[in-house]
């Protein structure tokens, strides 16, 4: 398939118009959002949604997030809308928060991965918002990576994965947040954080009261256990190279890594840190700035592979605040390998 590449920087309206025509024709469009790039199609059209799964090579039991322009989308897609959902929407939308509720029958089961719930998000990126409006339908959109790879946060990484696999890709520049939206479910009580993101656990608790942190956020799924969020059972965000997270300060890092470092290995440090060994170094951002670490993480993971590393040792970031999202993605990318 020929993939039409369109920039939102040149003629925003013309690019959105063309992309929306593909959506209405049941095709898939690469779409920028403030978190990561997504692969969008009409969420209410099962055939269009199937094409997303094919383009990504995604397992069909892994449900998609449906993107809308305001809280009216909750009423369109969800069986009932509790006050808690409206409070969240008022405080955090448009922005990087996804809310899960029981779905209406209008949401096809391919979109919800066979579940009776639906994940709804209202993005703030002007390109995403214009595309949803112009298409006139809610857009199902997972991250625009091939299944298993780190999510793309720049146009060129989407093209790398999706050129020839989708009808069109919109260039909306680099993503601001860099990790995917926070996912909270209100389909059960108390509310449960399934995936951390830029909207933090404490911000959610401010609005909702008690919010349970799902065990799978920081731990590998136990064998035989059911995943609250199907996405958590798959190997995720992984570079091809082996990744090991090293806990403690730079001194402990040096001591721990020295005896095992091999030819072809590299490391991920915080900005300003002097490499303790002569090998390729990648910088994740300042140690005390999780937002910057989140913004860079997926690009750096892809750079490890571009550099052909066989293994990378990574200094462990803080798990506090937005750091919870950084650690969730990093630990999964590392297959929960720690030293
Ligand atoms: O920031 C984002 O959310 C990006 C951009 C493109 O908007 N989208 C995204 O979608 O990250 P995706 O498909 O890569 O991740 C969706 C996650 C998966 O882990 C999936 O299992 C979970 O949300 N999910 C979706 N619907 C669900 C549901 N009904 N119940 C439980 N988990 C659900
Ligand atoms: Mg994804």
CSV table of C-alpha atoms and ligand atoms in Angstrom, one decimal:
chain,number,residue,atom,x,y,z
A,1,UNK,CA,0.0,0.0,0.0
A,2,UNK,CA,1.2,3.5,-0.8
A,3,UNK,CA,1.3,5.6,2.4
A,4,UNK,CA,0.5,9.3,2.0
A,5,UNK,CA,2.8,11.4,4.2
A,6,UNK,CA,1.2,14.8,5.1
A,7,UNK,CA,2.6,17.6,7.3
A,8,UNK,CA,0.4,19.6,9.6
A,9,UNK,CA,3.0,22.4,9.5
A,10,UNK,CA,2.4,23.4,5.9
A,11,UNK,CA,-1.4,23.5,5.4
A,12,UNK,CA,-3.1,22.2,8.5
A,13,UNK,CA,-6.6,22.3,7.2
A,14,UNK,CA,-5.8,20.6,3.9
A,15,UNK,CA,-3.8,17.8,5.6
A,16,UNK,CA,-6.6,17.2,8.1
A,17,UNK,CA,-9.2,17.2,5.3
A,18,UNK,CA,-7.3,14.5,3.4
A,19,UNK,CA,-6.7,12.4,6.4
A,20,UNK,CA,-10.4,12.6,7.5
A,21,UNK,CA,-11.4,11.4,4.0
A,22,UNK,CA,-9.3,8.2,4.6
A,23,UNK,CA,-10.9,7.7,8.0
A,24,UNK,CA,-14.4,8.0,6.5
A,25,UNK,CA,-13.4,5.5,3.8
A,26,UNK,CA,-12.6,3.0,6.5
A,27,UNK,CA,-8.8,3.4,6.3
A,28,UNK,CA,-6.1,3.8,9.0
A,29,UNK,CA,-4.3,7.1,9.6
A,30,UNK,CA,-1.1,7.7,11.7
A,31,UNK,CA,-2.1,10.6,14.0
A,32,UNK,CA,0.0,12.7,16.4
A,33,UNK,CA,-1.2,13.1,20.0
A,34,UNK,CA,0.4,14.9,22.9
A,35,UNK,CA,1.5,11.5,24.4
A,36,UNK,CA,2.7,9.3,21.5
A,37,UNK,CA,1.6,8.9,17.9
A,38,UNK,CA,-1.5,6.7,17.3
A,39,UNK,CA,-2.9,4.6,14.5
A,40,UNK,CA,-6.5,5.9,14.1
A,41,UNK,CA,-9.6,4.4,12.5
A,42,UNK,CA,-13.4,4.8,12.9
A,43,UNK,CA,-14.0,3.1,16.3
A,44,UNK,CA,-17.5,2.2,15.3
A,45,UNK,CA,-16.6,0.3,12.1
A,46,UNK,CA,-15.3,-3.2,12.8
A,47,UNK,CA,-13.7,-3.6,9.4
A,48,UNK,CA,-11.7,-0.4,9.8
A,49,UNK,CA,-10.6,-1.4,13.3
A,50,UNK,CA,-9.5,-4.8,12.1
A,51,UNK,CA,-7.0,-2.9,9.8
A,52,UNK,CA,-5.4,-1.3,12.8
A,53,UNK,CA,-4.7,-4.7,14.3
A,54,UNK,CA,-3.3,-5.9,11.0
A,55,UNK,CA,-1.0,-2.9,10.6
A,56,UNK,CA,0.4,-3.3,14.1
A,57,UNK,CA,0.5,-7.1,14.3
A,58,UNK,CA,-1.4,-6.7,17.5
A,59,UNK,CA,-3.1,-9.6,19.4
A,60,UNK,CA,-6.9,-9.3,18.9
A,61,UNK,CA,-7.7,-9.6,22.6
A,62,UNK,CA,-5.9,-6.3,23.4
A,63,UNK,CA,-8.5,-3.5,23.4
A,64,UNK,CA,-8.0,-0.1,21.8
A,65,UNK,CA,-8.5,3.4,23.3
A,66,UNK,CA,-11.3,5.4,21.7
A,67,UNK,CA,-10.5,9.1,21.1
A,68,UNK,CA,-13.2,11.8,21.4
A,69,UNK,CA,-13.2,15.6,21.5
A,70,UNK,CA,-15.0,16.2,24.8
A,71,UNK,CA,-17.1,14.5,27.5
A,72,UNK,CA,-20.1,14.1,25.2
A,73,UNK,CA,-18.0,11.2,23.9
A,74,UNK,CA,-18.5,9.4,27.2
A,75,UNK,CA,-22.3,9.5,26.8
A,76,UNK,CA,-22.0,8.3,23.2
A,77,UNK,CA,-19.8,5.3,24.0
A,78,UNK,CA,-20.6,4.3,27.6
A,79,UNK,CA,-23.7,2.7,29.1
A,80,UNK,CA,-23.8,5.1,32.0
A,81,UNK,CA,-21.5,7.9,33.0
A,82,UNK,CA,-20.9,8.3,36.8
A,83,UNK,CA,-20.2,11.7,38.3
A,84,UNK,CA,-16.6,10.5,39.0
A,85,UNK,CA,-16.0,10.3,35.3
A,86,UNK,CA,-17.3,13.7,34.6
A,87,UNK,CA,-15.2,15.1,37.4
A,88,UNK,CA,-12.1,13.5,35.9
A,89,UNK,CA,-13.0,14.8,32.4
A,90,UNK,CA,-13.5,18.3,33.8
A,91,UNK,CA,-10.2,18.4,35.5
A,92,UNK,CA,-7.9,16.5,33.0
A,93,UNK,CA,-9.5,16.7,29.6
A,94,UNK,CA,-8.3,17.4,27.0
A,95,UNK,CA,-5.2,15.7,28.1
A,96,UNK,CA,-3.3,12.4,28.8
A,97,UNK,CA,-6.0,10.5,30.8
A,98,UNK,CA,-8.0,7.5,29.6
A,99,UNK,CA,-11.2,6.5,31.5
A,100,UNK,CA,-12.6,3.0,31.3
A,101,UNK,CA,-16.4,2.4,31.7
A,102,UNK,CA,-19.0,-0.2,30.7
A,103,UNK,CA,-19.5,0.1,26.9
A,104,UNK,CA,-22.7,0.6,24.9
A,105,UNK,CA,-23.5,-2.0,22.2
A,106,UNK,CA,-22.6,0.6,19.5
A,107,UNK,CA,-18.9,-0.1,20.4
A,108,UNK,CA,-18.0,-3.1,18.4
A,109,UNK,CA,-16.3,-6.0,20.2
A,110,UNK,CA,-13.2,-5.8,18.0
A,111,UNK,CA,-12.6,-2.3,19.4
A,112,UNK,CA,-13.0,-3.5,23.0
A,113,UNK,CA,-11.0,-6.7,22.5
A,114,UNK,CA,-14.1,-8.7,23.4
A,115,UNK,CA,-14.5,-6.9,26.8
A,116,UNK,CA,-17.8,-5.3,28.0
A,117,UNK,CA,-15.9,-2.1,28.8
A,118,UNK,CA,-14.5,0.7,26.6
A,119,UNK,CA,-11.5,3.0,27.2
A,120,UNK,CA,-12.2,6.7,26.3
A,121,UNK,CA,-9.6,9.5,25.9
A,122,UNK,CA,-9.8,13.1,24.9
A,123,UNK,CA,-6.4,14.2,23.5
A,124,UNK,CA,-5.2,17.8,23.6
A,125,UNK,CA,-3.0,17.7,20.4
A,126,UNK,CA,-4.6,20.1,17.9
A,127,UNK,CA,-3.9,17.7,15.0
A,128,UNK,CA,-5.7,14.8,16.8
A,129,UNK,CA,-8.6,17.0,17.8
A,130,UNK,CA,-9.1,18.4,14.3
A,131,UNK,CA,-8.9,14.9,12.8
A,132,UNK,CA,-11.6,13.5,15.2
A,133,UNK,CA,-13.9,16.5,14.5
A,134,UNK,CA,-13.4,16.4,10.7
A,135,UNK,CA,-14.0,12.7,10.6
A,136,UNK,CA,-17.2,13.0,12.6
A,137,UNK,CA,-16.6,9.7,14.4
A,138,UNK,CA,-14.8,8.6,17.5
A,139,UNK,CA,-11.3,7.3,16.6
A,140,UNK,CA,-9.9,4.0,18.0
A,141,UNK,CA,-6.1,4.5,18.2
A,142,UNK,CA,-3.4,2.4,19.8
A,143,UNK,CA,0.2,3.6,19.8
A,144,UNK,CA,1.6,3.7,16.2
A,145,UNK,CA,4.4,1.1,16.8
A,146,UNK,CA,4.6,-2.4,15.5
A,147,UNK,CA,3.4,-4.5,18.3
A,148,UNK,CA,6.0,-5.0,21.0
A,149,UNK,CA,8.3,-2.1,19.9
A,150,UNK,CA,8.6,1.1,21.8
A,151,UNK,CA,5.8,3.6,21.1
A,152,UNK,CA,6.8,6.3,18.5
A,153,UNK,CA,7.1,9.8,19.7
A,154,UNK,CA,8.3,11.4,16.5
A,155,UNK,CA,7.0,11.4,12.9
A,156,UNK,CA,10.1,9.6,11.6
A,157,UNK,CA,9.7,6.7,13.9
A,158,UNK,CA,6.0,6.2,12.8
A,159,UNK,CA,7.2,6.2,9.2
A,160,UNK,CA,9.9,3.7,10.1
A,161,UNK,CA,7.3,1.2,11.5
A,162,UNK,CA,4.2,2.0,9.4
A,163,UNK,CA,5.2,3.1,5.9
A,164,UNK,CA,3.4,0.8,3.4
A,165,UNK,CA,1.1,-0.5,6.2
A,166,UNK,CA,-1.4,2.4,6.6
A,167,UNK,CA,-3.1,4.8,4.2
A,168,UNK,CA,-1.7,8.0,5.6
A,169,UNK,CA,0.5,9.5,8.3
A,170,UNK,CA,0.2,13.0,9.7
A,171,UNK,CA,3.3,14.8,10.8
A,172,UNK,CA,2.4,16.8,13.9
A,173,UNK,CA,6.0,17.2,15.2
A,174,UNK,CA,7.5,15.6,18.3
A,175,UNK,CA,5.1,14.5,21.1
A,176,UNK,CA,5.2,16.6,24.3
A,177,UNK,CA,4.6,13.9,26.9
A,178,UNK,CA,6.4,10.9,25.4
A,179,UNK,CA,4.7,8.1,27.3
A,180,UNK,CA,1.1,7.0,26.8
A,181,UNK,CA,-1.9,8.3,28.7
A,182,UNK,CA,-2.7,7.3,32.3
A,183,UNK,CA,-5.4,4.6,32.2
A,184,UNK,CA,-7.9,4.4,35.1
A,185,UNK,CA,-10.9,2.1,35.3
A,186,UNK,CA,-14.2,3.2,36.9
A,187,UNK,CA,-15.9,0.0,35.7
A,188,UNK,CA,-15.2,-1.5,39.1
A,189,UNK,CA,-14.9,0.0,42.6
A,190,UNK,CA,-12.7,1.4,44.0
A,191,UNK,CA,-11.2,3.0,40.9
A,192,UNK,CA,-8.0,1.3,39.7
A,193,UNK,CA,-4.9,2.7,38.0
A,194,UNK,CA,-4.0,0.3,35.2
A,195,UNK,CA,-1.3,2.3,33.5
A,196,UNK,CA,0.5,5.3,34.9
A,197,UNK,CA,1.1,8.4,32.8
A,198,UNK,CA,1.4,12.2,33.0
A,199,UNK,CA,-1.7,12.4,35.1
A,200,UNK,CA,-0.3,11.0,38.4
A,201,UNK,CA,-1.8,8.7,41.0
A,202,UNK,CA,-2.0,11.5,43.5
A,203,UNK,CA,-3.7,13.8,41.0
A,204,UNK,CA,-6.3,11.1,40.4
A,205,UNK,CA,-6.8,10.6,44.2
A,206,UNK,CA,-7.4,14.3,44.6
A,207,UNK,CA,-10.5,13.9,42.5
A,208,UNK,CA,-11.6,10.3,43.2
A,209,UNK,CA,-10.5,9.6,46.8
A,210,UNK,CA,-9.1,6.1,47.0
A,211,UNK,CA,-7.4,4.8,43.8
A,212,UNK,CA,-5.9,1.3,43.8
A,213,UNK,CA,-2.6,0.9,42.0
A,214,UNK,CA,-2.8,-2.3,39.9
A,215,UNK,CA,-0.1,-4.8,40.9
A,216,UNK,CA,0.9,-5.2,37.2
A,217,UNK,CA,2.1,-1.5,37.1
A,218,UNK,CA,5.4,-2.3,38.7
A,219,UNK,CA,5.5,-6.1,38.7
A,220,UNK,CA,5.5,-8.8,36.0
A,221,UNK,CA,2.2,-10.5,35.6
A,222,UNK,CA,2.2,-13.8,37.7
A,223,UNK,CA,1.8,-16.9,35.6
A,224,UNK,CA,-1.9,-17.8,35.3
A,225,UNK,CA,-3.1,-14.5,36.6
A,226,UNK,CA,-5.7,-12.6,34.6
A,227,UNK,CA,-4.6,-9.1,33.5
A,228,UNK,CA,-7.0,-6.2,34.4
A,229,UNK,CA,-5.6,-4.6,31.3
A,230,UNK,CA,-4.8,-7.1,28.6
A,231,UNK,CA,-2.0,-4.9,27.3
A,232,UNK,CA,0.0,-5.7,30.5
A,233,UNK,CA,0.4,-9.3,29.7
A,234,UNK,CA,2.4,-8.8,26.5
A,235,UNK,CA,6.1,-8.0,26.2
A,236,UNK,CA,6.1,-4.4,25.6
A,237,UNK,CA,8.2,-1.4,24.6
A,238,UNK,CA,11.1,-3.6,24.1
A,239,UNK,CA,14.3,-2.8,22.3
A,240,UNK,CA,15.9,-5.8,20.6
A,241,UNK,CA,19.0,-5.3,22.9
A,242,UNK,CA,18.9,-6.8,26.4
A,243,UNK,CA,18.2,-4.1,29.0
A,244,UNK,CA,19.1,-4.3,32.7
A,245,UNK,CA,18.0,-1.7,35.3
A,246,UNK,CA,20.6,-1.0,37.9
A,247,UNK,CA,19.3,0.3,41.2
A,248,UNK,CA,21.2,2.7,43.6
A,249,UNK,CA,23.5,5.6,42.9
A,250,UNK,CA,26.2,6.1,40.2
A,251,UNK,CA,28.8,4.5,42.5
A,252,UNK,CA,26.8,1.3,42.9
A,253,UNK,CA,26.1,1.4,39.2
A,254,UNK,CA,29.9,1.4,38.5
A,255,UNK,CA,30.6,-1.4,41.0
A,256,UNK,CA,27.7,-3.6,39.8
A,257,UNK,CA,28.3,-3.2,36.1
A,258,UNK,CA,32.1,-3.4,36.0
A,259,UNK,CA,32.4,-7.2,36.4
A,260,UNK,CA,29.8,-8.0,33.8
A,261,UNK,CA,30.3,-5.4,31.1
A,262,UNK,CA,31.1,-6.9,27.7
A,263,UNK,CA,32.1,-5.8,24.3
A,264,UNK,CA,29.1,-4.3,22.5
A,265,UNK,CA,27.4,-3.2,25.7
A,266,UNK,CA,26.3,0.3,26.5
A,267,UNK,CA,24.6,2.3,29.2
A,268,UNK,CA,21.9,4.8,30.0
A,269,UNK,CA,22.8,7.5,32.5
A,270,UNK,CA,21.3,10.7,33.8
A,271,UNK,CA,22.3,14.0,32.2
A,272,UNK,CA,25.7,15.4,33.5
A,273,UNK,CA,26.9,12.0,34.7
A,274,UNK,CA,30.4,11.0,33.7
A,275,UNK,CA,30.5,7.5,32.2
A,276,UNK,CA,32.4,5.2,34.6
A,277,UNK,CA,33.6,3.1,31.6
A,278,UNK,CA,34.5,3.7,28.0
A,279,UNK,CA,31.4,2.4,26.1
A,280,UNK,CA,28.4,4.0,24.3
A,281,UNK,CA,26.4,6.3,26.6
A,282,UNK,CA,22.7,7.4,26.2
A,283,UNK,CA,21.2,10.1,28.4
A,284,UNK,CA,17.7,9.8,29.7
A,285,UNK,CA,17.4,13.3,31.1
A,286,UNK,CA,18.1,15.0,34.4
A,287,UNK,CA,17.9,12.6,37.4
A,288,UNK,CA,15.3,14.9,39.2
A,289,UNK,CA,13.1,15.5,36.1
A,290,UNK,CA,10.8,12.6,35.4
A,291,UNK,CA,8.8,14.6,32.8
A,292,UNK,CA,12.0,15.0,30.7
A,293,UNK,CA,12.9,11.3,31.2
A,294,UNK,CA,9.4,10.3,30.0
A,295,UNK,CA,9.7,12.5,27.0
A,296,UNK,CA,13.0,10.9,25.9
A,297,UNK,CA,12.5,7.3,27.0
A,298,UNK,CA,11.0,5.7,23.9
A,299,UNK,CA,13.4,7.5,21.6
A,300,UNK,CA,16.4,6.4,23.6
A,301,UNK,CA,15.1,2.8,23.6
A,302,UNK,CA,15.0,2.9,19.8
A,303,UNK,CA,18.5,4.5,19.7
A,304,UNK,CA,19.9,1.6,21.6
A,305,UNK,CA,18.9,-0.7,18.7
A,306,UNK,CA,20.1,1.8,16.1
A,307,UNK,CA,23.5,1.7,17.7
A,308,UNK,CA,23.5,-2.1,17.5
A,309,UNK,CA,24.1,-2.7,21.2
A,310,UNK,CA,23.8,-6.2,22.5
A,311,UNK,CA,23.0,-5.1,26.1
A,312,UNK,CA,22.4,-1.8,27.9
A,313,UNK,CA,22.6,-1.1,31.6
A,314,UNK,CA,20.3,1.7,32.8
A,315,UNK,CA,20.4,3.8,36.0
A,316,UNK,CA,17.1,3.4,37.8
A,317,UNK,CA,14.9,6.5,37.8
A,318,UNK,CA,12.7,7.5,40.8
A,319,UNK,CA,9.2,5.8,41.0
A,320,UNK,CA,7.6,9.0,42.5
A,321,UNK,CA,5.0,11.1,40.7
A,322,UNK,CA,5.5,11.0,36.9
A,323,UNK,CA,8.4,8.7,37.6
A,324,UNK,CA,5.9,5.9,38.1
A,325,UNK,CA,5.1,6.1,34.4
A,326,UNK,CA,8.8,6.2,33.4
A,327,UNK,CA,9.6,3.1,35.6
A,328,UNK,CA,6.5,1.2,34.4
A,329,UNK,CA,7.6,1.5,30.7
A,330,UNK,CA,11.3,1.0,31.5
A,331,UNK,CA,10.8,-2.1,33.7
A,332,UNK,CA,8.7,-3.7,31.0
A,333,UNK,CA,11.2,-2.9,28.3
A,334,UNK,CA,13.8,-4.6,30.5
A,335,UNK,CA,11.6,-7.6,31.0
A,336,UNK,CA,11.9,-6.8,34.8
A,337,UNK,CA,15.6,-7.6,34.8
A,338,UNK,CA,17.3,-5.7,37.7
A,339,UNK,CA,20.8,-5.7,39.2
B,1,LIG,O1,-1.6,7.9,25.0
B,1,LIG,C1,-2.3,6.9,24.6
B,1,LIG,O2,-3.2,6.4,25.3
B,1,LIG,C2,-2.0,6.4,23.2
B,1,LIG,C3,-2.4,7.5,22.2
B,1,LIG,C4,-2.3,7.1,20.8
B,1,LIG,O3,-3.6,8.0,22.5
B,1,LIG,N1,-2.7,5.2,22.9
B,1,LIG,C5,-2.3,4.0,23.5
B,1,LIG,O4,-3.1,2.9,23.1
B,1,LIG,O5,-1.4,3.9,24.3
B,1,LIG,P1,-2.5,1.4,23.3
B,1,LIG,O6,-3.5,0.6,22.6
B,1,LIG,O7,-1.1,1.3,22.8
B,1,LIG,O8,-2.7,1.1,24.8
B,1,LIG,C6,-4.0,0.9,25.4
B,1,LIG,C7,-3.9,0.2,26.7
B,1,LIG,C8,-3.6,-1.2,26.5
B,1,LIG,O9,-2.7,-1.7,27.5
B,1,LIG,C9,-4.9,-1.9,26.6
B,1,LIG,O10,-4.8,-3.2,27.1
B,1,LIG,C10,-5.6,-1.0,27.6
B,1,LIG,O11,-5.1,0.3,27.3
B,1,LIG,N2,-7.1,-1.0,27.5
B,1,LIG,C11,-7.8,-0.5,26.4
B,1,LIG,N3,-9.1,-0.7,26.6
B,1,LIG,C12,-9.2,-1.4,27.8
B,1,LIG,C13,-10.3,-1.9,28.5
B,1,LIG,N4,-11.6,-1.8,28.1
B,1,LIG,N5,-10.0,-2.5,29.7
B,1,LIG,C14,-8.8,-2.6,30.2
B,1,LIG,N6,-7.7,-2.1,29.5
B,1,LIG,C15,-7.9,-1.5,28.4
B,2,LIG,MG1,0.8,0.6,22.8
